[in-house]
Coordinates of C-alpha atoms in Angstrom, one line a residue:
Chain W
M565 CA 0.0 0.0 0.0
A566 CA 1.3 3.5 -0.8
E567 CA 2.6 5.5 2.1
M568 CA 1.0 8.8 2.9
W569 CA 1.3 11.7 5.3
I570 CA -1.4 12.5 7.8
T571 CA -1.5 15.7 9.8
M572 CA -2.5 15.4 13.4
G573 CA -3.0 18.8 14.9
P574 CA -2.9 21.6 15.6
Q575 CA -6.5 20.9 16.7
H576 CA -6.4 17.3 17.8
P577 CA -7.2 15.7 21.2
M578 CA -3.9 13.9 21.1
T579 CA -1.8 17.0 21.1
H580 CA -2.7 18.4 24.5
G581 CA -2.0 21.8 23.2
L582 CA -1.3 23.6 20.0
W583 CA 1.2 21.8 17.8
T584 CA 1.3 19.5 14.8
L585 CA 2.4 16.0 14.4
R586 CA 2.9 15.0 10.8
V587 CA 2.7 11.2 10.5
K588 CA 3.8 9.1 7.6
V589 CA 1.8 5.9 7.6
D590 CA 1.9 2.6 5.7
G591 CA -1.6 1.2 6.3
E592 CA -1.9 1.5 10.1
T593 CA 1.8 1.5 10.8
V594 CA 3.7 4.7 11.5
T595 CA 6.8 4.9 9.3
D596 CA 8.0 8.4 9.9
T597 CA 7.0 11.5 11.9
E598 CA 7.8 15.2 12.1
A599 CA 6.9 17.5 14.9
E600 CA 6.1 21.1 14.2
L601 CA 6.1 23.5 17.1
G602 CA 5.9 27.2 17.6
Y603 CA 2.2 27.9 17.3
I604 CA 2.1 29.8 20.6
H605 CA 5.6 31.2 20.7
R606 CA 5.2 34.4 22.7
G607 CA 8.8 35.6 22.8
V608 CA 9.1 35.4 26.6
E609 CA 12.9 35.6 26.4
K610 CA 12.8 38.8 24.5
I611 CA 10.1 40.3 26.7
C612 CA 12.1 39.6 29.8
E613 CA 15.0 41.7 28.5
A614 CA 12.8 44.7 29.0
R615 CA 11.5 43.7 32.5
D616 CA 13.2 43.9 35.9
F617 CA 13.8 40.8 38.0
T618 CA 10.5 41.0 39.9
Q619 CA 8.4 41.7 36.8
I620 CA 9.8 38.5 35.2
T621 CA 8.2 36.1 37.7
P622 CA 4.6 36.4 36.3
Y623 CA 5.9 35.7 32.8
C624 CA 7.6 32.5 34.1
D625 CA 4.4 31.5 35.8
R626 CA 2.7 31.6 32.4
L627 CA 5.2 29.4 30.8
C628 CA 3.1 26.4 31.9
Y629 CA -0.3 27.1 33.4
V630 CA -0.4 23.6 34.7
S631 CA 2.7 24.0 36.7
A632 CA 3.2 27.7 37.3
M633 CA 4.7 27.4 40.8
T634 CA 7.6 25.2 39.7
W635 CA 8.5 27.4 36.8
A636 CA 8.5 30.5 38.8
H637 CA 10.7 28.8 41.4
S638 CA 13.0 27.7 38.6
Y639 CA 13.4 31.3 37.4
I640 CA 13.8 32.6 41.0
M641 CA 16.7 30.2 41.7
A642 CA 18.6 31.5 38.7
A643 CA 17.9 35.1 39.7
E644 CA 19.1 34.4 43.2
D645 CA 22.3 32.9 41.7
L646 CA 22.7 36.1 39.7
L647 CA 21.9 38.5 42.4
E648 CA 23.6 36.6 45.2
A649 CA 20.6 36.5 47.4
E650 CA 20.2 34.5 50.6
V651 CA 16.9 32.7 51.4
P652 CA 15.7 32.2 55.0
E653 CA 15.1 28.5 55.9
R654 CA 11.4 29.0 56.6
A655 CA 11.0 30.4 53.1
E656 CA 12.8 27.3 51.7
Y657 CA 10.4 25.0 53.4
I658 CA 7.4 27.1 52.1
R659 CA 8.8 26.9 48.6
L660 CA 9.3 23.2 48.9
M661 CA 5.7 22.7 50.0
A662 CA 4.4 25.0 47.3
A663 CA 6.3 23.2 44.6
E664 CA 5.2 19.8 45.8
V665 CA 1.5 20.8 46.0
Q666 CA 2.0 22.1 42.5
R667 CA 3.5 18.8 41.5
L668 CA 0.4 17.0 42.8
A669 CA -1.9 19.3 40.9
S670 CA 0.2 19.0 37.7
H671 CA 0.3 15.2 37.8
L672 CA -3.4 15.1 38.4
M673 CA -4.0 17.3 35.4
W674 CA -1.8 14.9 33.4
L675 CA -3.6 11.9 34.6
G676 CA -6.9 13.6 34.0
A677 CA -6.0 14.4 30.4
F678 CA -4.4 11.0 29.8
G679 CA -7.6 9.1 30.8
P680 CA -9.7 10.3 27.9
D681 CA -6.8 9.6 25.5
I682 CA -7.0 6.0 26.6
G683 CA -10.8 5.8 26.8
N684 CA -11.5 6.4 30.4
L685 CA -13.5 9.5 30.9
T686 CA -14.3 8.8 34.6
L687 CA -10.7 9.5 35.4
M688 CA -10.8 13.0 34.1
T689 CA -13.7 14.0 36.4
W690 CA -12.0 12.3 39.4
C691 CA -8.7 13.9 38.8
L692 CA -10.1 17.4 38.2
R693 CA -12.1 17.1 41.4
D694 CA -8.9 16.3 43.4
R695 CA -6.9 18.9 41.6
E696 CA -9.2 21.6 42.9
M697 CA -8.2 20.7 46.4
F698 CA -4.6 21.5 45.7
L699 CA -5.4 24.6 43.6
D700 CA -7.3 25.9 46.6
L701 CA -4.2 25.4 48.7
L702 CA -2.1 27.3 46.2
Q703 CA -4.7 30.0 45.9
E704 CA -4.3 30.6 49.6
L705 CA -0.6 31.2 49.1
G706 CA -0.5 33.2 45.9
G707 CA -4.0 34.7 45.7
S708 CA -5.1 33.4 42.3
R709 CA -6.0 30.0 41.1
M710 CA -3.4 29.3 38.5
H711 CA -0.7 32.0 38.2
Y712 CA 0.6 32.7 41.7
N713 CA 3.5 35.1 41.2
Y714 CA 4.5 33.7 44.6
P715 CA 8.3 33.4 45.0
R716 CA 10.5 36.5 45.3
V717 CA 14.2 37.0 45.0
G718 CA 15.3 36.2 48.6
G719 CA 12.1 34.5 49.8
V720 CA 8.4 34.3 49.2
K721 CA 5.6 36.9 48.8
R722 CA 3.5 35.9 51.8
D723 CA 3.8 33.4 54.6
I724 CA 1.4 30.4 54.8
P725 CA -1.9 31.6 56.3
I726 CA -3.1 30.4 59.7
G727 CA -4.8 27.0 59.3
W728 CA -3.2 26.2 56.0
A729 CA -1.1 23.5 57.6
D730 CA -4.2 21.7 58.9
R731 CA -6.1 22.0 55.6
M732 CA -3.1 20.8 53.7
K733 CA -2.6 17.8 56.0
A734 CA -6.2 16.8 55.8
K735 CA -6.3 17.1 52.0
V736 CA -3.0 15.2 51.5
K737 CA -4.2 12.4 53.8
L738 CA -7.5 12.2 51.9
F739 CA -5.6 12.2 48.6
E740 CA -3.3 9.4 49.7
N741 CA -6.3 7.2 49.9
R742 CA -7.6 8.5 46.6
I743 CA -4.4 7.4 44.8
N744 CA -5.3 3.8 45.8
E745 CA -8.8 4.3 44.4
Y746 CA -7.3 5.5 41.1
E747 CA -5.1 2.5 41.0
M748 CA -8.0 0.2 41.6
L749 CA -9.9 1.9 38.8
L750 CA -7.0 1.8 36.4
D751 CA -4.9 -1.3 37.1
E752 CA -8.0 -3.5 37.0
S753 CA -9.1 -2.1 33.7
T754 CA -8.3 -4.3 30.7
I755 CA -8.6 -1.4 28.3
W756 CA -6.0 0.6 30.3
L757 CA -3.5 -2.2 30.4
V758 CA -3.9 -3.3 26.8
R759 CA -3.4 0.1 25.5
L760 CA -0.5 1.0 27.7
Q761 CA 1.6 -2.1 28.1
G762 CA 4.1 -2.9 25.4
V763 CA 4.0 0.4 23.5
G764 CA 6.3 3.4 23.4
Y765 CA 9.5 1.8 24.7
A766 CA 12.3 4.1 25.6
T767 CA 15.6 3.3 27.3
A768 CA 17.3 5.4 29.9
E769 CA 20.4 6.2 28.0
D770 CA 18.6 7.0 24.7
Q771 CA 16.3 9.3 26.5
L772 CA 19.0 11.2 28.4
N773 CA 21.1 11.5 25.2
A774 CA 18.1 13.0 23.6
G775 CA 17.6 15.4 26.5
V776 CA 14.5 13.7 28.1
T777 CA 14.6 14.0 31.9
G778 CA 12.3 13.8 34.9
P779 CA 9.7 11.1 35.5
N780 CA 10.1 9.8 31.9
I781 CA 13.6 8.7 32.6
R782 CA 12.9 7.5 36.1
A783 CA 10.4 5.2 34.6
A784 CA 13.3 3.5 32.8
G785 CA 14.8 2.3 36.0
V786 CA 17.2 5.0 37.2
N787 CA 16.5 7.2 40.2
T788 CA 18.1 10.3 38.9
D789 CA 16.3 13.3 40.0
A790 CA 17.6 16.9 40.1
R791 CA 16.2 17.3 43.6
W792 CA 19.1 15.2 44.9
T793 CA 21.7 15.2 42.0
N794 CA 21.8 19.0 41.9
P795 CA 20.6 19.8 45.4
Y796 CA 18.6 22.9 46.1
S797 CA 16.0 24.0 48.7
V798 CA 15.7 21.6 51.7
Y799 CA 15.1 18.3 49.9
D800 CA 17.9 16.8 51.9
Q801 CA 16.1 17.4 55.2
V802 CA 12.7 16.0 54.5
D803 CA 11.6 12.4 54.2
W804 CA 11.3 11.1 50.6
E805 CA 12.9 9.0 48.0
P806 CA 12.8 9.5 44.2
A807 CA 10.0 7.6 42.5
V808 CA 11.5 4.9 40.2
E809 CA 10.0 2.1 38.2
K810 CA 11.3 -1.2 37.0
P811 CA 11.0 -1.2 33.2
T812 CA 9.2 -4.2 31.8
S813 CA 11.6 -4.9 29.0
V814 CA 15.2 -4.5 27.8
K815 CA 13.8 -2.1 25.4
G816 CA 13.1 0.3 28.3
A817 CA 10.1 1.8 29.9
D818 CA 6.7 1.5 28.2
C819 CA 3.7 3.8 28.6
Y820 CA 2.5 1.8 31.6
D821 CA 5.8 2.3 33.4
R822 CA 5.5 6.0 32.9
Y823 CA 2.1 6.0 34.3
R824 CA 3.2 4.0 37.3
V825 CA 6.2 6.3 38.1
R826 CA 4.0 9.4 38.2
M827 CA 1.6 7.7 40.6
E828 CA 4.5 6.8 42.8
E829 CA 5.8 10.4 42.5
M830 CA 2.5 11.7 43.8
R831 CA 2.8 9.4 46.8
Q832 CA 6.3 10.8 47.5
S833 CA 5.1 14.3 47.2
C834 CA 2.4 13.6 49.8
R835 CA 5.1 12.1 52.1
M836 CA 7.3 15.1 51.6
L837 CA 4.5 17.5 52.4
L838 CA 3.5 15.8 55.6
D839 CA 7.1 15.7 56.8
A840 CA 7.9 19.3 55.8
I841 CA 5.0 20.8 57.6
E842 CA 6.2 19.2 60.8
K843 CA 9.7 20.4 60.4
I844 CA 9.1 24.0 59.2
P845 CA 11.1 26.5 61.3
G846 CA 9.0 29.0 63.1
G847 CA 6.0 26.7 63.4
A848 CA 3.3 25.5 61.0
N849 CA 0.5 27.7 62.5
T850 CA 2.4 31.0 62.7
H851 CA 1.9 33.7 60.2
Y852 CA 4.7 36.2 59.6
Q853 CA 3.9 39.5 58.0
P854 CA 4.9 40.0 54.4
G855 CA 8.5 41.2 54.3
D856 CA 9.4 39.6 57.6
E857 CA 13.0 38.4 57.7
M858 CA 11.7 34.9 58.4
I859 CA 10.3 34.7 54.9
L860 CA 12.1 37.3 52.9
T861 CA 15.6 38.8 52.9
K862 CA 16.5 42.0 51.2
A863 CA 18.3 41.2 47.9
P864 CA 20.0 43.5 45.4
T865 CA 17.9 44.5 42.4
R866 CA 20.7 45.1 39.9
A867 CA 23.2 42.8 38.5
P868 CA 26.5 43.9 36.9
E869 CA 27.6 43.2 33.4
G870 CA 29.3 39.8 33.2
A871 CA 27.5 38.2 36.1
T872 CA 25.6 35.1 35.2
G873 CA 23.0 32.9 37.0
F874 CA 22.1 29.4 36.2
S875 CA 19.6 27.0 37.8
T876 CA 18.8 23.3 37.5
Y877 CA 15.3 22.6 38.8
E878 CA 13.2 19.5 38.8
C879 CA 9.9 20.7 37.2
T880 CA 7.0 18.4 37.0
R881 CA 7.9 17.3 33.4
G882 CA 11.6 17.1 33.7
V883 CA 14.6 19.3 34.4
S884 CA 14.2 23.0 33.6
N885 CA 17.1 25.4 33.4
F886 CA 17.3 29.1 33.4
Y887 CA 20.4 31.0 32.4
I888 CA 20.5 34.7 33.0
Q889 CA 23.1 37.3 32.2
G890 CA 23.2 40.6 34.2
G891 CA 23.8 44.1 33.0
G892 CA 20.9 44.9 30.8
D893 CA 18.8 48.0 30.4
G894 CA 18.3 50.4 33.4
R895 CA 21.9 50.0 34.7
G896 CA 21.5 46.3 35.3
K897 CA 18.0 46.4 36.5
N898 CA 16.9 44.1 33.6
P899 CA 18.7 41.0 32.5
Y900 CA 20.8 41.4 29.4
R901 CA 19.8 37.9 28.2
L902 CA 17.5 35.3 29.8
S903 CA 17.4 31.9 28.3
I904 CA 14.9 29.1 29.2
R905 CA 15.4 25.4 28.8
S906 CA 12.1 23.7 28.6
P907 CA 12.1 19.9 29.1
M908 CA 9.2 19.4 26.7
F909 CA 10.8 21.3 23.9
I910 CA 13.4 18.6 23.7
T911 CA 11.1 15.7 24.6
I912 CA 8.4 16.2 21.9
P913 CA 10.7 15.7 18.9
Y914 CA 12.1 12.7 20.7
V915 CA 8.7 11.2 21.4
A916 CA 7.7 11.8 17.8
K917 CA 10.6 9.5 16.7
T918 CA 9.8 6.8 19.2
M919 CA 6.4 6.3 17.7
I920 CA 7.9 4.9 14.5
G921 CA 6.9 1.3 14.1
Y922 CA 3.8 1.5 16.2
K923 CA 0.2 1.8 15.1
I924 CA -1.7 5.0 14.6
A925 CA -4.0 4.1 17.5
D926 CA -0.9 4.0 19.8
I927 CA 0.0 7.6 19.1
P928 CA -2.2 9.2 21.8
A929 CA -1.1 6.7 24.4
I930 CA 2.6 7.3 23.7
M931 CA 2.4 11.0 23.4
G932 CA 0.2 11.4 26.5
S933 CA 2.4 9.2 28.6
F934 CA 5.3 11.7 28.2
D935 CA 3.0 14.5 29.6
P936 CA 3.4 17.2 26.9
C937 CA 2.8 20.8 27.8
I938 CA 2.9 23.3 24.9
G939 CA 3.0 26.5 26.9
E940 CA 6.5 25.8 28.1
T941 CA 7.5 24.2 24.8
D942 CA 6.9 27.3 22.7
R943 CA 7.7 29.9 25.3
Chain G
M1201 CA 15.6 11.5 54.7
G1202 CA 16.0 12.2 51.0
T1203 CA 19.3 11.1 49.5
T1204 CA 21.6 13.9 48.3
V1205 CA 25.1 14.8 47.0
T1206 CA 27.2 16.3 49.7
K1207 CA 29.3 19.5 49.2
E1208 CA 32.5 17.6 49.7
Q1209 CA 31.7 15.2 46.9
N1210 CA 30.7 18.0 44.7
A1211 CA 33.9 20.0 45.3
E1212 CA 36.0 16.9 44.8
A1213 CA 34.3 16.0 41.5
A1214 CA 34.4 19.6 40.2
K1215 CA 38.2 19.8 41.0
A1216 CA 38.8 16.4 39.4
A1217 CA 37.0 17.4 36.2
A1218 CA 38.7 20.8 36.0
D1219 CA 42.2 19.2 36.6
N1220 CA 41.5 16.6 33.9
L1221 CA 40.5 19.3 31.4
N1222 CA 43.4 21.6 32.3
A1223 CA 45.9 18.7 31.9
R1224 CA 44.6 18.0 28.5
F1225 CA 43.7 21.4 27.1
S1226 CA 45.4 24.2 29.0
D1227 CA 48.3 24.2 26.5
A1228 CA 45.9 24.8 23.7
G1229 CA 44.5 27.9 25.5
V1230 CA 41.2 26.5 26.8
S1231 CA 40.6 27.9 30.2
T1232 CA 38.8 25.8 32.8
D1233 CA 37.8 27.0 36.3
V1234 CA 35.8 25.7 39.2
V1235 CA 33.1 28.2 40.0
A1236 CA 30.7 28.2 42.8
H1237 CA 27.0 29.1 42.5
K1238 CA 26.2 32.3 44.4
G1239 CA 22.7 31.4 45.3
G1240 CA 21.0 28.3 46.7
M1241 CA 23.3 25.8 48.2
K1242 CA 26.4 27.3 46.5
Y1243 CA 27.5 24.1 44.9
D1244 CA 30.5 24.1 42.5
F1245 CA 30.4 23.7 38.7
V1246 CA 33.0 23.6 36.0
R1247 CA 33.3 26.6 33.6
I1248 CA 35.1 26.2 30.3
T1249 CA 36.0 29.0 27.9
C1250 CA 37.2 27.9 24.4
S1251 CA 37.3 29.0 20.8
P1252 CA 35.0 27.6 18.1
D1253 CA 37.8 25.5 16.5
Q1254 CA 38.6 23.9 19.8
W1255 CA 35.0 23.1 20.6
I1256 CA 34.6 19.7 19.0
G1257 CA 37.7 18.4 20.7
V1258 CA 36.6 19.7 24.0
A1259 CA 33.1 18.3 23.5
K1260 CA 34.4 14.8 22.6
H1261 CA 36.6 14.9 25.6
L1262 CA 33.6 15.9 27.8
K1263 CA 31.5 13.1 26.4
H1264 CA 33.9 10.2 26.3
E1265 CA 36.4 11.0 29.1
L1266 CA 34.3 12.8 31.7
G1267 CA 31.0 11.1 31.1
V1268 CA 28.9 14.2 30.3
N1269 CA 25.7 12.7 29.1
H1270 CA 23.1 15.5 29.0
C1271 CA 23.2 18.6 26.8
A1272 CA 20.7 20.8 28.6
M1273 CA 20.7 24.1 26.8
V1274 CA 22.4 26.2 24.1
T1275 CA 22.2 29.9 24.5
G1276 CA 23.3 32.4 21.9
T1277 CA 23.8 36.1 22.9
H1278 CA 24.4 39.1 20.7
Y1279 CA 26.7 41.9 21.9
P1280 CA 26.5 44.6 19.3
S1281 CA 28.5 47.0 21.4
G1282 CA 30.9 44.4 22.7
D1283 CA 34.7 44.3 22.5
D1284 CA 36.3 43.4 19.2
G1285 CA 36.9 39.9 20.4
R1286 CA 33.3 39.2 21.3
G1287 CA 30.4 40.2 19.2
W1288 CA 28.5 37.0 20.0
E1289 CA 28.7 34.3 22.5
V1290 CA 27.4 30.8 22.6
A1291 CA 26.9 29.2 26.1
Y1292 CA 26.4 25.5 26.5
H1293 CA 25.1 24.0 29.7
M1294 CA 25.6 20.3 30.3
H1295 CA 25.1 17.8 33.0
R1296 CA 26.7 14.6 34.1
W1297 CA 24.3 12.2 35.8
P1298 CA 24.8 8.6 36.7
I1299 CA 22.4 7.0 34.2
T1300 CA 22.8 3.6 32.6
N1301 CA 20.4 1.2 31.0
V1302 CA 19.0 -1.5 33.2
K1303 CA 17.9 -5.0 32.6
A1304 CA 14.2 -5.8 32.5
H1305 CA 12.5 -5.9 35.9
T1306 CA 15.4 -4.3 37.7
M1307 CA 16.3 -0.8 38.7
I1308 CA 19.2 1.2 39.9
V1309 CA 18.7 3.1 43.2
H1310 CA 21.7 5.4 43.7
E1311 CA 22.5 6.7 47.1
G1312 CA 23.9 10.1 46.5
E1313 CA 26.3 10.1 49.4
K1314 CA 28.0 6.9 48.1
L1315 CA 28.7 8.0 44.6
K1316 CA 32.3 8.3 43.6
G1317 CA 34.5 9.6 40.8
D1318 CA 32.7 10.2 37.5
D1319 CA 29.4 9.1 38.9
I1320 CA 29.1 12.2 40.9
P1321 CA 26.6 14.6 39.2
M1322 CA 28.2 17.8 37.9
E1323 CA 27.2 20.8 35.9
F1324 CA 29.4 22.1 33.0
E1325 CA 29.1 25.6 31.5
I1326 CA 31.0 26.2 28.2
F1327 CA 31.4 29.7 26.9
I1328 CA 32.4 30.2 23.2
P1329 CA 33.0 33.9 22.4
L1330 CA 32.7 34.7 18.7
P1331 CA 34.1 37.7 16.8
A1332 CA 31.7 40.5 15.8
G1333 CA 30.3 40.2 12.3
D1334 CA 27.3 39.1 10.3
S1335 CA 28.0 35.4 10.3
P1336 CA 28.7 34.0 13.8
S1337 CA 29.3 30.3 13.5
V1338 CA 30.3 27.3 15.7
P1339 CA 30.6 23.6 14.9
S1340 CA 27.5 21.6 15.6
I1341 CA 27.6 18.9 18.3
Q1342 CA 24.3 17.3 17.1
D1343 CA 26.0 14.0 16.4
L1344 CA 27.5 13.8 20.0
W1345 CA 24.4 14.6 22.0
E1346 CA 21.1 14.1 20.2
G1347 CA 19.6 16.6 22.7
A1348 CA 21.7 19.4 21.2
D1349 CA 19.8 19.0 17.9
W1350 CA 16.7 21.0 18.7
N1351 CA 18.6 23.3 21.1
E1352 CA 20.8 24.3 18.1
K1353 CA 17.8 24.7 15.9
E1354 CA 16.2 27.1 18.4
T1355 CA 19.4 29.1 18.8
W1356 CA 19.8 29.5 15.1
D1357 CA 16.1 30.4 14.8
L1358 CA 16.0 33.0 17.6
V1359 CA 19.6 34.4 17.6
G1360 CA 21.0 33.6 14.2
I1361 CA 24.1 31.6 15.2
D1362 CA 25.1 29.2 12.4
F1363 CA 25.9 25.6 13.5
E1364 CA 28.3 24.2 11.0
G1365 CA 27.5 20.7 10.0
H1366 CA 24.0 20.7 11.5
V1367 CA 21.8 18.5 9.5
N1368 CA 18.2 19.6 8.8
M1369 CA 18.3 23.1 10.2
H1370 CA 14.9 24.8 10.1
R1371 CA 12.8 27.3 11.9
V1372 CA 11.2 25.8 15.1
L1373 CA 9.6 28.6 17.0
N1374 CA 9.3 31.4 14.5
P1375 CA 6.9 31.0 11.6
H1376 CA 8.4 28.8 8.9
D1377 CA 8.1 31.5 6.3
S1378 CA 9.9 34.1 8.4
P1379 CA 12.2 36.3 6.2
V1380 CA 15.7 35.0 5.7
G1381 CA 18.1 36.7 8.2
F1382 CA 15.3 37.5 10.7
H1383 CA 16.4 36.4 14.2
P1384 CA 14.4 38.2 16.8
L1385 CA 16.8 37.9 19.8
Q1386 CA 19.4 39.9 18.0
R1387 CA 19.7 43.3 19.7
Q1388 CA 18.9 45.5 16.8
H1389 CA 15.3 44.3 17.1
K1390 CA 13.6 46.3 19.8
I1391 CA 10.3 45.3 21.3
R1392 CA 7.9 47.9 22.5
Y1393 CA 8.9 49.6 25.7
H1394 CA 12.6 48.8 25.4
D1395 CA 14.3 51.9 26.8
Y1396 CA 10.9 53.6 27.3
N1397 CA 9.8 54.1 30.8
E1398 CA 6.3 55.4 30.4
M1399 CA 4.7 52.2 29.4
Y1400 CA 2.2 52.0 32.2
D1401 CA 1.1 55.6 32.1
D1402 CA 0.7 55.9 28.4
P1403 CA 0.2 52.6 26.7
Q1404 CA -0.9 54.2 23.4
G1405 CA 1.8 56.8 23.2
F1406 CA -0.5 59.8 22.9
G1407 CA 1.7 61.7 25.3
R1408 CA 5.0 61.2 23.6
K1409 CA 7.5 63.9 24.0
P1410 CA 10.1 65.1 21.5
V1411 CA 12.8 63.3 23.5
D1412 CA 11.1 60.0 22.6
E1413 CA 11.5 60.6 18.9
G1414 CA 12.9 57.6 17.1
R1415 CA 12.3 55.2 20.0
V1416 CA 10.3 52.1 19.3
K1417 CA 6.9 52.2 20.8

C-alpha cells in the first residue's frame, strides 16, 4: 500500500495543546514522523529583556499554566544565583511545599487528560475534582487559582496563612487514599492495560542522550532526580525518595511504566509535604507579616555586566534550566539575556521519533504518557 | 531523609574534572575553572571557555572521558557594542548524571552520598566567544548529543548563530516563512517599551515627547 502523510493537529485531542504531528503511515503503521512546534511562541525571552527581575516572575508562571509554581521557582533560583541572594530557611520550606503541592496538581492534570486519551472519561472527572483541592491550597498562598506570582528573590511573597497547615494535612491524607482508588480503577481495567503495556518503549540512555529527563527517565529504572543530584532548597532534610519504576523490557520503559512512576511520585510528594509541615522552622501555625525576615531577605535588584546565574530545577515534566546574564537596560535592572530550557521542547521531537513502528492508535497513548505541555515548549 | 550529593563530593568532582580538562587542554588555550554558584546551596560547577575551532575536541573529551551525558541548553547572545573579540557568544550548559540502561524488571537506586568519581553529578558551563560580524558560527555537536539538535535549531532560529554541520536546520519557534536573516533575539530588534519608561502611564503613546522621537513604541 502506498505511504501517505497525515497531519494530526494543531487541533487534535492527542496534542494536549497547539502543535502539529505529521505522521507518515503505511496502512496502520507509522513509518515516519515530524513535529512542528511554535504555534504559541510568545517571545518570553525577548520580553524579559525589558523587565526587571521582579516583573519577570509572572511571565515565568505563564510558561506552563499547569505547573506555574515550579516554573516561577526555577526562574527565581537562577535570579538568586545572579543577584547573590540568601533565602531564609522557613522560606525554603514554604517553597518546597508550594512546589510539591503544584507537582500533585500538575500530575493530576496529566492523569486527567491522559484518561480520555485511553478511553477512560471517569478518570478526568475524578482527577479534576482532586486537583481543585490543591489549587485551593495554592490559591491561599498566591492569591489566584493558577498563576501565583509567589516566589520573590530572597524568599516568598507571603507566609502560609493560619490554618493552611491543617487544611493541607487533611487534603493530603485524603488524597493518599484516593491514589489507591485510582489504581483500583486503572490497574483493573483491561482497556487501560492493553493500550499502555508494550507500547512506546524508551531506554534510559537513549532518553538522556536526547535530553529527556524527569519522570520519563525514572520510569526506565534509574532514580536520577535533580532534587538530589543538583541539590537545592531543603530536599535533603525531608523524608522522601525519588520515584523509580522497574521497566518491563530490555527495550526500556513503556507507557505503563511512565504512568506507574507518576503515581508513585504523587505518593512521594504527599510524604514530603506531611514531613515538611512538621519540620518547618517558626511553626506551622504561625503567620509572619509580608517582608518579615523569616520569609524574605533583602536582595540586590541590579546585576552587573558579566554576572551570570544558572539554575537546574526538577519541574513536573523534567529538568528545567534558566540562564540569566546581568547588565541589561536600566543600569543592570533588567537581564541582558534570559534563556529558558524547557524539558518538553526537547522531549516532543524525541517522542515523535519513538512512535515509528507502532500503530496510529498508539500515538495518543505514547504522546500522552510523556506529559506534553505546549506553553513551556513554545515559550 | 532524602538522598543527596554532599558538598565535599561536589567539590571533589568539580576539581577532578577541571584538573582533567586543564591537563589535556590548557596548553591549547582552553581555560577551565571551578566556579561556585552564588545562590541556593552554593555548589560548584565547571566553567570552560574555548574558541570555536577547539570546541569539537573539548566536546568529545567531555562526552567520552568525563561522562557528560546531557546537553541541557544552548544559548546564543548578541553583543552589538561588545569588544572586538566578542560580538556574539554561545553558552552551553551540560550535566553529568549517573544514568545507565537497566535489565528488564530491575532498577538502579543510587545513594547520592556513596557516589564516587565520574558518577558524581556535575554541571558544566561552556562559553564560546565569537568575533563580531554578520555570520557567527560554531561547529555543531548534534551527532555527539542528540539533545543538542533542537537546542541548536532554536538558537539559530532565535539568535542567528550558524551551526556548521548541523543536518536539517529549520525554523522551530518562528513561523516557517519568516524572512531570511530575521532572528528576533538579535539586539537590533527592539520590542515595545525597550528603553521607554512610560509604558504603564501611556500605553498608546499619545503623550509622547520630542525626546522619545525615534524610540520604538
